[in-house]
mmCIF file of C-alpha atoms in Angstrom:
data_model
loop_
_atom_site.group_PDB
_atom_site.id
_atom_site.type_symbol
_atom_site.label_atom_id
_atom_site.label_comp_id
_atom_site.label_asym_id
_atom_site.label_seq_id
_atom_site.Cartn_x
_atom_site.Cartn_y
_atom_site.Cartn_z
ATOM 1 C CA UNK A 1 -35.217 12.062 25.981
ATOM 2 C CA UNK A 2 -36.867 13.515 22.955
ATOM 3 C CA UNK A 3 -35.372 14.639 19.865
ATOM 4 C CA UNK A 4 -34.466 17.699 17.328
ATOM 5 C CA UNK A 5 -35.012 21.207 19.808
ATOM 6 C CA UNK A 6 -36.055 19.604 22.894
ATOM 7 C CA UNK A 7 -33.203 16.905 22.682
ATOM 8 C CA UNK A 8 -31.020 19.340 24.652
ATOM 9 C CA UNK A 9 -27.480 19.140 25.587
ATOM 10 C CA UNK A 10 -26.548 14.979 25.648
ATOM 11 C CA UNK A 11 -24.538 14.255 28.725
ATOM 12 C CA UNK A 12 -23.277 11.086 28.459
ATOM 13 C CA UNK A 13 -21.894 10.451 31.514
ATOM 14 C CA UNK A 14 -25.220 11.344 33.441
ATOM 15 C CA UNK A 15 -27.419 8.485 32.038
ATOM 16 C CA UNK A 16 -28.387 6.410 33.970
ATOM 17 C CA UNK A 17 -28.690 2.770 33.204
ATOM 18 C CA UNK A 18 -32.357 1.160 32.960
ATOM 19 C CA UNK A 19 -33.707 -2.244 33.963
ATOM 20 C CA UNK A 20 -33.774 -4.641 31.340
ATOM 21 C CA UNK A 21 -33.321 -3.573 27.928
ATOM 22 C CA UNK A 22 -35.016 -0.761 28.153
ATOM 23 C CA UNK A 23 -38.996 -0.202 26.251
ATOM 24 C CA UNK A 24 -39.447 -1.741 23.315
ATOM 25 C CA UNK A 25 -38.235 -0.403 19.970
ATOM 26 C CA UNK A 26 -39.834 0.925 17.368
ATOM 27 C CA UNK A 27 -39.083 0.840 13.471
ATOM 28 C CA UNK A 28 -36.484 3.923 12.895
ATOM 29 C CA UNK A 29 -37.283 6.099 10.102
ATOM 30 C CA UNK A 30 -34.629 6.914 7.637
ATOM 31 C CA UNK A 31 -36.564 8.499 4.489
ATOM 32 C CA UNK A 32 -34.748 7.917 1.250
ATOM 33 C CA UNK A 33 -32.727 11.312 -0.033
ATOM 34 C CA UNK A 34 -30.820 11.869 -3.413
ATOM 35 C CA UNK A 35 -27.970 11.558 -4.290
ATOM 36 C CA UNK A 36 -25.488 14.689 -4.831
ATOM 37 C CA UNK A 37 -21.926 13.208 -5.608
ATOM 38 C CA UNK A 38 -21.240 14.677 -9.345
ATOM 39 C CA UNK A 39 -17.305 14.176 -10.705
ATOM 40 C CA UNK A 40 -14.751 17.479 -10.401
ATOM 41 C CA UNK A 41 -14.185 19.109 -13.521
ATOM 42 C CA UNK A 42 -10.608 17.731 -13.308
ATOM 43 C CA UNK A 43 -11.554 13.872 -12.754
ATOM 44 C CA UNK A 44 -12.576 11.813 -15.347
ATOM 45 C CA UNK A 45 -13.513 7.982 -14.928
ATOM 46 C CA UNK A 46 -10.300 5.163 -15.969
ATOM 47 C CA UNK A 47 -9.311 2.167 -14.903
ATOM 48 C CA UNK A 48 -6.274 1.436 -12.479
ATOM 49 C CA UNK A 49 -3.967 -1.000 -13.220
ATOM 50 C CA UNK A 50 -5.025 -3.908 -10.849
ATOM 51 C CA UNK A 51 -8.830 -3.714 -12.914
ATOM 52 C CA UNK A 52 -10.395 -1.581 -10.254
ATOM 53 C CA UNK A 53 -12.085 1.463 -11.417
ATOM 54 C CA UNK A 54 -11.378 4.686 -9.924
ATOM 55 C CA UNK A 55 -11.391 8.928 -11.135
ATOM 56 C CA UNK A 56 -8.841 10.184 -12.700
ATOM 57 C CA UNK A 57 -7.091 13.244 -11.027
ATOM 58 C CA UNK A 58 -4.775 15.809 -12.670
ATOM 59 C CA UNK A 59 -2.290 18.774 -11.011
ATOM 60 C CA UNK A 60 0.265 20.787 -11.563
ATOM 61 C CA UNK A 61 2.082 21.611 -8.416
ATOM 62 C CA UNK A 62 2.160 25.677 -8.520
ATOM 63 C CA UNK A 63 4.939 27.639 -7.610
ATOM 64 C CA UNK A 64 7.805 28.589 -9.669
ATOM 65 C CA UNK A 65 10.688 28.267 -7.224
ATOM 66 C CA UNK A 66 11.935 25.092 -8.855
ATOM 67 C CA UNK A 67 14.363 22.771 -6.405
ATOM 68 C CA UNK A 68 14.815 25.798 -3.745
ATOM 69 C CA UNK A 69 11.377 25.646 -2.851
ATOM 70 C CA UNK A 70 9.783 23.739 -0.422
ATOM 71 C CA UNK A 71 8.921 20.433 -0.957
ATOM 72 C CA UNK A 72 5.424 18.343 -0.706
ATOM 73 C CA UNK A 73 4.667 14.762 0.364
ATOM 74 C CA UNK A 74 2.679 13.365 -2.686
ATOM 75 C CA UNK A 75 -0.214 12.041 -0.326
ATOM 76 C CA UNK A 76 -0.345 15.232 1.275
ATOM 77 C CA UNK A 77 -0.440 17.028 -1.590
ATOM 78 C CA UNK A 78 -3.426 15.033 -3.200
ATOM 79 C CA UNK A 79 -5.326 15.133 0.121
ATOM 80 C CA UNK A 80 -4.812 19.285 -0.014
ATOM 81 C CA UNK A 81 -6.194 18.812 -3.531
ATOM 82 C CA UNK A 82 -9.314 16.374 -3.397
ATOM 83 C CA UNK A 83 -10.295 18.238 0.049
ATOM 84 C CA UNK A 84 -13.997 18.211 -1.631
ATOM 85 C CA UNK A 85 -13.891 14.675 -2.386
ATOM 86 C CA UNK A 86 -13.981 13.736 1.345
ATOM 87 C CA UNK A 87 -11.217 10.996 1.173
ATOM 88 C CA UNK A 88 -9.195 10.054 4.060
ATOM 89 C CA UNK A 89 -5.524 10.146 3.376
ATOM 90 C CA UNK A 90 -5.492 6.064 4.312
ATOM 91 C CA UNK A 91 -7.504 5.865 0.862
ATOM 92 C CA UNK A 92 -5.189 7.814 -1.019
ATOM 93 C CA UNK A 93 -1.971 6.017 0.273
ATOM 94 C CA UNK A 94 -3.703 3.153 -0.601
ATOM 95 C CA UNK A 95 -4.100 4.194 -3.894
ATOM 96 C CA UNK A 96 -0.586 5.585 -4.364
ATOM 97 C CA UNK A 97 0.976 2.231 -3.386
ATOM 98 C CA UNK A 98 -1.485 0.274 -5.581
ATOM 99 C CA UNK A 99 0.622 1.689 -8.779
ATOM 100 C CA UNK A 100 -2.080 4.372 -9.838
ATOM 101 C CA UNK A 101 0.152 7.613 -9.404
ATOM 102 C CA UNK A 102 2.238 9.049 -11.603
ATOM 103 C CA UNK A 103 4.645 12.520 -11.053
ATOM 104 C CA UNK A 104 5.934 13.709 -14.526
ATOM 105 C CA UNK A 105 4.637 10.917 -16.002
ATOM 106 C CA UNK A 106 6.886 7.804 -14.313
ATOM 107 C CA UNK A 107 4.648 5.561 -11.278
ATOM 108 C CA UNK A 108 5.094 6.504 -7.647
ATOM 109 C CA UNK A 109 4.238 4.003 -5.306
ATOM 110 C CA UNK A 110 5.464 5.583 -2.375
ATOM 111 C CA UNK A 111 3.050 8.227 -0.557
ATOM 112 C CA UNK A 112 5.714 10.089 1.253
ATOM 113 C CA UNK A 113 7.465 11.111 -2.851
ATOM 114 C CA UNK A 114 9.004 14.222 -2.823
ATOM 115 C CA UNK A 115 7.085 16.991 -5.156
ATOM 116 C CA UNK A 116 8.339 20.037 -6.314
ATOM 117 C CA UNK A 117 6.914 23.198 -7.763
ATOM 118 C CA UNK A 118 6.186 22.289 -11.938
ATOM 119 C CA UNK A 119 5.513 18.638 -11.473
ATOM 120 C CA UNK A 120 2.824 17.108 -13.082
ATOM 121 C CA UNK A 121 0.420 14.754 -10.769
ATOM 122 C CA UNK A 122 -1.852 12.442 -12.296
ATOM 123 C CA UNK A 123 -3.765 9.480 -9.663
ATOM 124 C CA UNK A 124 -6.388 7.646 -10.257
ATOM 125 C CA UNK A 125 -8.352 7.111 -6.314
ATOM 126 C CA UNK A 126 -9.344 3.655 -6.366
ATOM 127 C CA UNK A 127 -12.781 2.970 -6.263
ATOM 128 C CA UNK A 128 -13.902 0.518 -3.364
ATOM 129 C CA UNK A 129 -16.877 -2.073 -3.620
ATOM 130 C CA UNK A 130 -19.814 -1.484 -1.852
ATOM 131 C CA UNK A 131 -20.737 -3.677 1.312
ATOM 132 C CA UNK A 132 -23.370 -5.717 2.307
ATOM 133 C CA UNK A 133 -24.621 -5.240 6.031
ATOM 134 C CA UNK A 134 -26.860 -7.603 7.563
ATOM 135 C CA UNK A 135 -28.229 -7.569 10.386
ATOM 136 C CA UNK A 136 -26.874 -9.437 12.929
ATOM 137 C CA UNK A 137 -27.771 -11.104 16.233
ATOM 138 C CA UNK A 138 -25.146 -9.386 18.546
ATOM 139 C CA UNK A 139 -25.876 -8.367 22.203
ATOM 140 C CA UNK A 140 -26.038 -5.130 22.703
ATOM 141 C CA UNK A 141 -25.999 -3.654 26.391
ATOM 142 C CA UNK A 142 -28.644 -0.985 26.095
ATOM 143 C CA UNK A 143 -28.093 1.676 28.887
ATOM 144 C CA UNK A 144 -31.243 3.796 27.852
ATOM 145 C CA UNK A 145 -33.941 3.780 24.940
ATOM 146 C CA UNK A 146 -36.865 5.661 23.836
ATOM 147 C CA UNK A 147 -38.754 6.521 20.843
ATOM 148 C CA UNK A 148 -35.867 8.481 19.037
ATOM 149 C CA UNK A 149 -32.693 7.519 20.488
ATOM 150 C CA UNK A 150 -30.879 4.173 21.444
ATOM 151 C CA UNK A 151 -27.690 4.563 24.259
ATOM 152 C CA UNK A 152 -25.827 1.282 24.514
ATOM 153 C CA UNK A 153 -22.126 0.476 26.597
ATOM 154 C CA UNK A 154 -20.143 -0.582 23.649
ATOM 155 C CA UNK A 155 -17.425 -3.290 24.966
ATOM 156 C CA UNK A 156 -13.606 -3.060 24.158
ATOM 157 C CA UNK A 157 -12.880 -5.109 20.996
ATOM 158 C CA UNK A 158 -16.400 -4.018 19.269
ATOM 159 C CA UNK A 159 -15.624 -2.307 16.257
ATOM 160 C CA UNK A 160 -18.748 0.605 15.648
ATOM 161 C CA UNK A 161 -19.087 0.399 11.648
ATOM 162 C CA UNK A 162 -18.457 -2.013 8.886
ATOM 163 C CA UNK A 163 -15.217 -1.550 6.604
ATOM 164 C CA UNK A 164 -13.216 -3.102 4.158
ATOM 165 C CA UNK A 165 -12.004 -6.074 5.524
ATOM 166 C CA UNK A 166 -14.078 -6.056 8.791
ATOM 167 C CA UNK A 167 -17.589 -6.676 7.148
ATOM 168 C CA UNK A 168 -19.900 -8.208 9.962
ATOM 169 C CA UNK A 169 -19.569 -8.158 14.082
ATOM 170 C CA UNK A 170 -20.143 -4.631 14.222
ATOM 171 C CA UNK A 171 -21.932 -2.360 16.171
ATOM 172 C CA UNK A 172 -23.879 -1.295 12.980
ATOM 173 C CA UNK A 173 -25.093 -5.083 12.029
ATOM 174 C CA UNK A 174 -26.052 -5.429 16.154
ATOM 175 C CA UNK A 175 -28.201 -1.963 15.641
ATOM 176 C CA UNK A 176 -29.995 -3.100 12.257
ATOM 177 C CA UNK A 177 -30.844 -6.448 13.980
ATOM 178 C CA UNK A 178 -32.083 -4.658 17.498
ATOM 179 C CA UNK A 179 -33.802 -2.168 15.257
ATOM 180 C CA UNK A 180 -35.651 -4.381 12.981
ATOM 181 C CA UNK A 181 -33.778 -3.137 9.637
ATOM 182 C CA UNK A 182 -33.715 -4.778 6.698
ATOM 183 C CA UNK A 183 -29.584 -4.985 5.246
ATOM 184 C CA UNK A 184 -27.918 -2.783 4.030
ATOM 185 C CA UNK A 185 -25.637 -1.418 0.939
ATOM 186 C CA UNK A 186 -22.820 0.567 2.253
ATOM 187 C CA UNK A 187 -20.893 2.851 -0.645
ATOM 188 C CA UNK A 188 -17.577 4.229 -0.154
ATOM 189 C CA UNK A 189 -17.934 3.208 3.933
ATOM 190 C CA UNK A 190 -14.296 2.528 5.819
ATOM 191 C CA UNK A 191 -13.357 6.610 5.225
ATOM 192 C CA UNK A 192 -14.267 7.533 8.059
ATOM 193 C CA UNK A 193 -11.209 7.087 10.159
ATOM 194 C CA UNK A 194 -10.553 11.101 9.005
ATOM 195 C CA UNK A 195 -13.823 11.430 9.737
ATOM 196 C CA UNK A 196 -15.334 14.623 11.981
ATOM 197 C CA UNK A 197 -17.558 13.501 14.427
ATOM 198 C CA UNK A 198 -21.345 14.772 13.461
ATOM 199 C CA UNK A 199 -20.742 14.504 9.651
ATOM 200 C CA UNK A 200 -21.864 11.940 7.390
ATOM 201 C CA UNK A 201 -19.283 9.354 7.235
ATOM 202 C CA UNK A 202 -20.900 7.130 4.425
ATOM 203 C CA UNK A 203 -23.909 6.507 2.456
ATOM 204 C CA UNK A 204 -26.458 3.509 2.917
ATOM 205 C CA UNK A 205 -28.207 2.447 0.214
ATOM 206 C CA UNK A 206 -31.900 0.179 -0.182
ATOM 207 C CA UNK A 207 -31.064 -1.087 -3.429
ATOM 208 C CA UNK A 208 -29.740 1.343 -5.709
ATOM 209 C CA UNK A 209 -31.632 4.462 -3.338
ATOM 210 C CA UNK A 210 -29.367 6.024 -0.801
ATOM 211 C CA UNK A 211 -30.189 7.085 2.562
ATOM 212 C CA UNK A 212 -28.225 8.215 5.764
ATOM 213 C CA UNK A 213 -26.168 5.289 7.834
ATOM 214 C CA UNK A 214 -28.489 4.076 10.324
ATOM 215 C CA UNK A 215 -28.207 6.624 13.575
ATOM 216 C CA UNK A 216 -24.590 6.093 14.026
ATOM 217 C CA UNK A 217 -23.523 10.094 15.036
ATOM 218 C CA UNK A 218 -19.882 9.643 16.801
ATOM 219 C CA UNK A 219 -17.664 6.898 17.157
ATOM 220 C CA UNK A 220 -15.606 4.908 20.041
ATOM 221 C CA UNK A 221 -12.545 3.106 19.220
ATOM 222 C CA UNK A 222 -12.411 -0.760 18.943
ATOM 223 C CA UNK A 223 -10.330 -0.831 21.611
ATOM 224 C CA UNK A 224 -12.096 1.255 23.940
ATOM 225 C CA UNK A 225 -15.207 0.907 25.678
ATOM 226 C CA UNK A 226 -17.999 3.551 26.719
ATOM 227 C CA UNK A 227 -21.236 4.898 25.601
ATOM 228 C CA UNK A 228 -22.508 5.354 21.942
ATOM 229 C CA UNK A 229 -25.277 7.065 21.127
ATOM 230 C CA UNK A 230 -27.666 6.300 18.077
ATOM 231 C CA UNK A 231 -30.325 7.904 16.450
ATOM 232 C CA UNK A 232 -34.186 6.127 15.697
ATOM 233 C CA UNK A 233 -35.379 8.998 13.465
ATOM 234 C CA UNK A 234 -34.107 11.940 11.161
ATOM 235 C CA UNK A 235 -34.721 14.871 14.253
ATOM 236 C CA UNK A 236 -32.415 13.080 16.524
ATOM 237 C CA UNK A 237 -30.135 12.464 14.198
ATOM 238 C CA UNK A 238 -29.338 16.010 12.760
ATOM 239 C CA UNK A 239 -29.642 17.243 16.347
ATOM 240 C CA UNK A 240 -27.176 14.727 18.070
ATOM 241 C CA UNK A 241 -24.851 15.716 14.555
ATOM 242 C CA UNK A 242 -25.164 19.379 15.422
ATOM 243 C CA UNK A 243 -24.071 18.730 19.071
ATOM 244 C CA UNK A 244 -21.186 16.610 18.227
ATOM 245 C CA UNK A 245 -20.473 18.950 15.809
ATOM 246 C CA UNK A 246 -20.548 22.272 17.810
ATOM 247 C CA UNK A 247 -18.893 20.349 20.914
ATOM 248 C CA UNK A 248 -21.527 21.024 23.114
ATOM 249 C CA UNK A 249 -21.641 17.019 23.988
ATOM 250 C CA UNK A 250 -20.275 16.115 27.555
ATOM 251 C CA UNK A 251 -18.187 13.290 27.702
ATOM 252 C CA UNK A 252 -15.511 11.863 30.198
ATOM 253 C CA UNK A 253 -12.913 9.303 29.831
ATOM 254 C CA UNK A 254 -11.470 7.006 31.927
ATOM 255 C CA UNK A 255 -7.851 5.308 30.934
ATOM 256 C CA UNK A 256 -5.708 2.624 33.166
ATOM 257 C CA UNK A 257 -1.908 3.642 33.095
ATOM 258 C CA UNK A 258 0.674 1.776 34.082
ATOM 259 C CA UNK A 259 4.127 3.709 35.899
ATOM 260 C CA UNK A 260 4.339 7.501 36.497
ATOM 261 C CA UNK A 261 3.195 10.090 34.605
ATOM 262 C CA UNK A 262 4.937 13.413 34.263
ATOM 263 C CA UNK A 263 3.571 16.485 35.482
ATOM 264 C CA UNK A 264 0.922 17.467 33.095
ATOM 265 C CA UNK A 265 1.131 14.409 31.335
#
């Protein structure tokens, strides 16, 4: 399997599994890149309440209806707002119930507040510490590896990446350690539950220097098992992206059910 043009379309039910752990693997390459986050012109840096630091985000909720128009949820009307931002709405509940959103200038804790056309929106999104991967000695069940890519049978109860709260034991610390990486710094990572398959869920960081997470392209569930794919070099990784992306992957799943299902169902 080779990467960027002549990866081709990834089937990953047709792989079949190798002896062994498959050939030895080399060093994957993941060039640094800059970085291109810049505040909105609304948000300005502040402080929440708790001591965590966060932006500062300011609306007005347009219309001019008053209480016979339609109403917003307050979480979904900051996730309509800070589309750019790429924030899951998980991280701004979490910052709404932390204390850090105001509606006409009195706290809202609860993400599900009524808005109305004229009210006046101001939330600070909580900023979240960065993580420290390591590598870690985890057995991985490598289906297939070459040069470029890495396909491994992830087992129910792995979860794929680090996040808050979950720090080590993932699939993430088992591919820096099979890999050979060095740890990691992981900025802003645990948003990608929202995330679209193929796009960058998070940035890694050597030192202060960012650089793309390390070949993870898709996701599987903790709870579910099946194949993951990951990327050795920058050519299989923008190519497996691109496929996941434009849904020309091939995957099947397999569930257990318990009872009858209805027709269709």
């Amino acid at each position: 399997m080779a990467a960027a043009g002549a990866l081709g379309r990834l089937c990953l039910s047709s792989l079949g599994r190798r002896g062994g752990n498959g050939t030895p693997s080399s060093r994957p390459r993941f060039p640094p890149v800059a970085s291109t986050s810049a505040p909105s012109a609304s948000s300005s840096s502040a402080s929440a309440g708790d001591g965590e630091k966060g932006s500062r985000e300011s609306f007005v909720v347009p219309g001019g209806g008053g209480r016979g128009s339609k109403s917003l949820r307050l979480d979904s009307f900051l996730s309509e707002r800070l589309t750019g931002r790429n924030l899951s709405r998980a991280r701004i509940q979490e910052s709404v119930r932390a204390g850090t959103a105001t509606v006409n200038g009195r706290v809202q804790v609860k993400p599900a507040h009524k808005l109305w056309p004229g009210d006046e929106v101001v939330c600070v999104i909580l900023e979240r510490p960065p993580l420290d991967v390591e590598p870690e000695d985890i057995p991985l069940d490598v289906v297939y590896e070459d040069a470029t890519v890495l396909v491994v049978d992830k087992p129910a109860g792995l979860v794929v990446h680090p996040a808050p709260g979950n720090h080590g034991g993932t699939l993430v610390n088992a591919v820096l350690h099979h890999c050979n990486l060095p740890a990691l710094r992981v900025a802003e990572l645990g948003d990608g539950e929202d995330d679209v398959e193929g796009g960058s869920r998070a940035d890694l960081m050597y030192g202060n220097v960012p650089v793309p997470r390390p070949g993870i392209v898709h996701r599987l569930d903790k709870g579910t098992s099946g194949l993951m794919v990951v990327a050795k070099d920058d050519l299989a990784r923008e190519s497996l992206q691109a496929q996941f992306r434009e849904r020309t992957v091939e995957r099947e799943y397999l569930s257990i059910v318990c009872g009858e299902l209805d027709r269709g169902g």
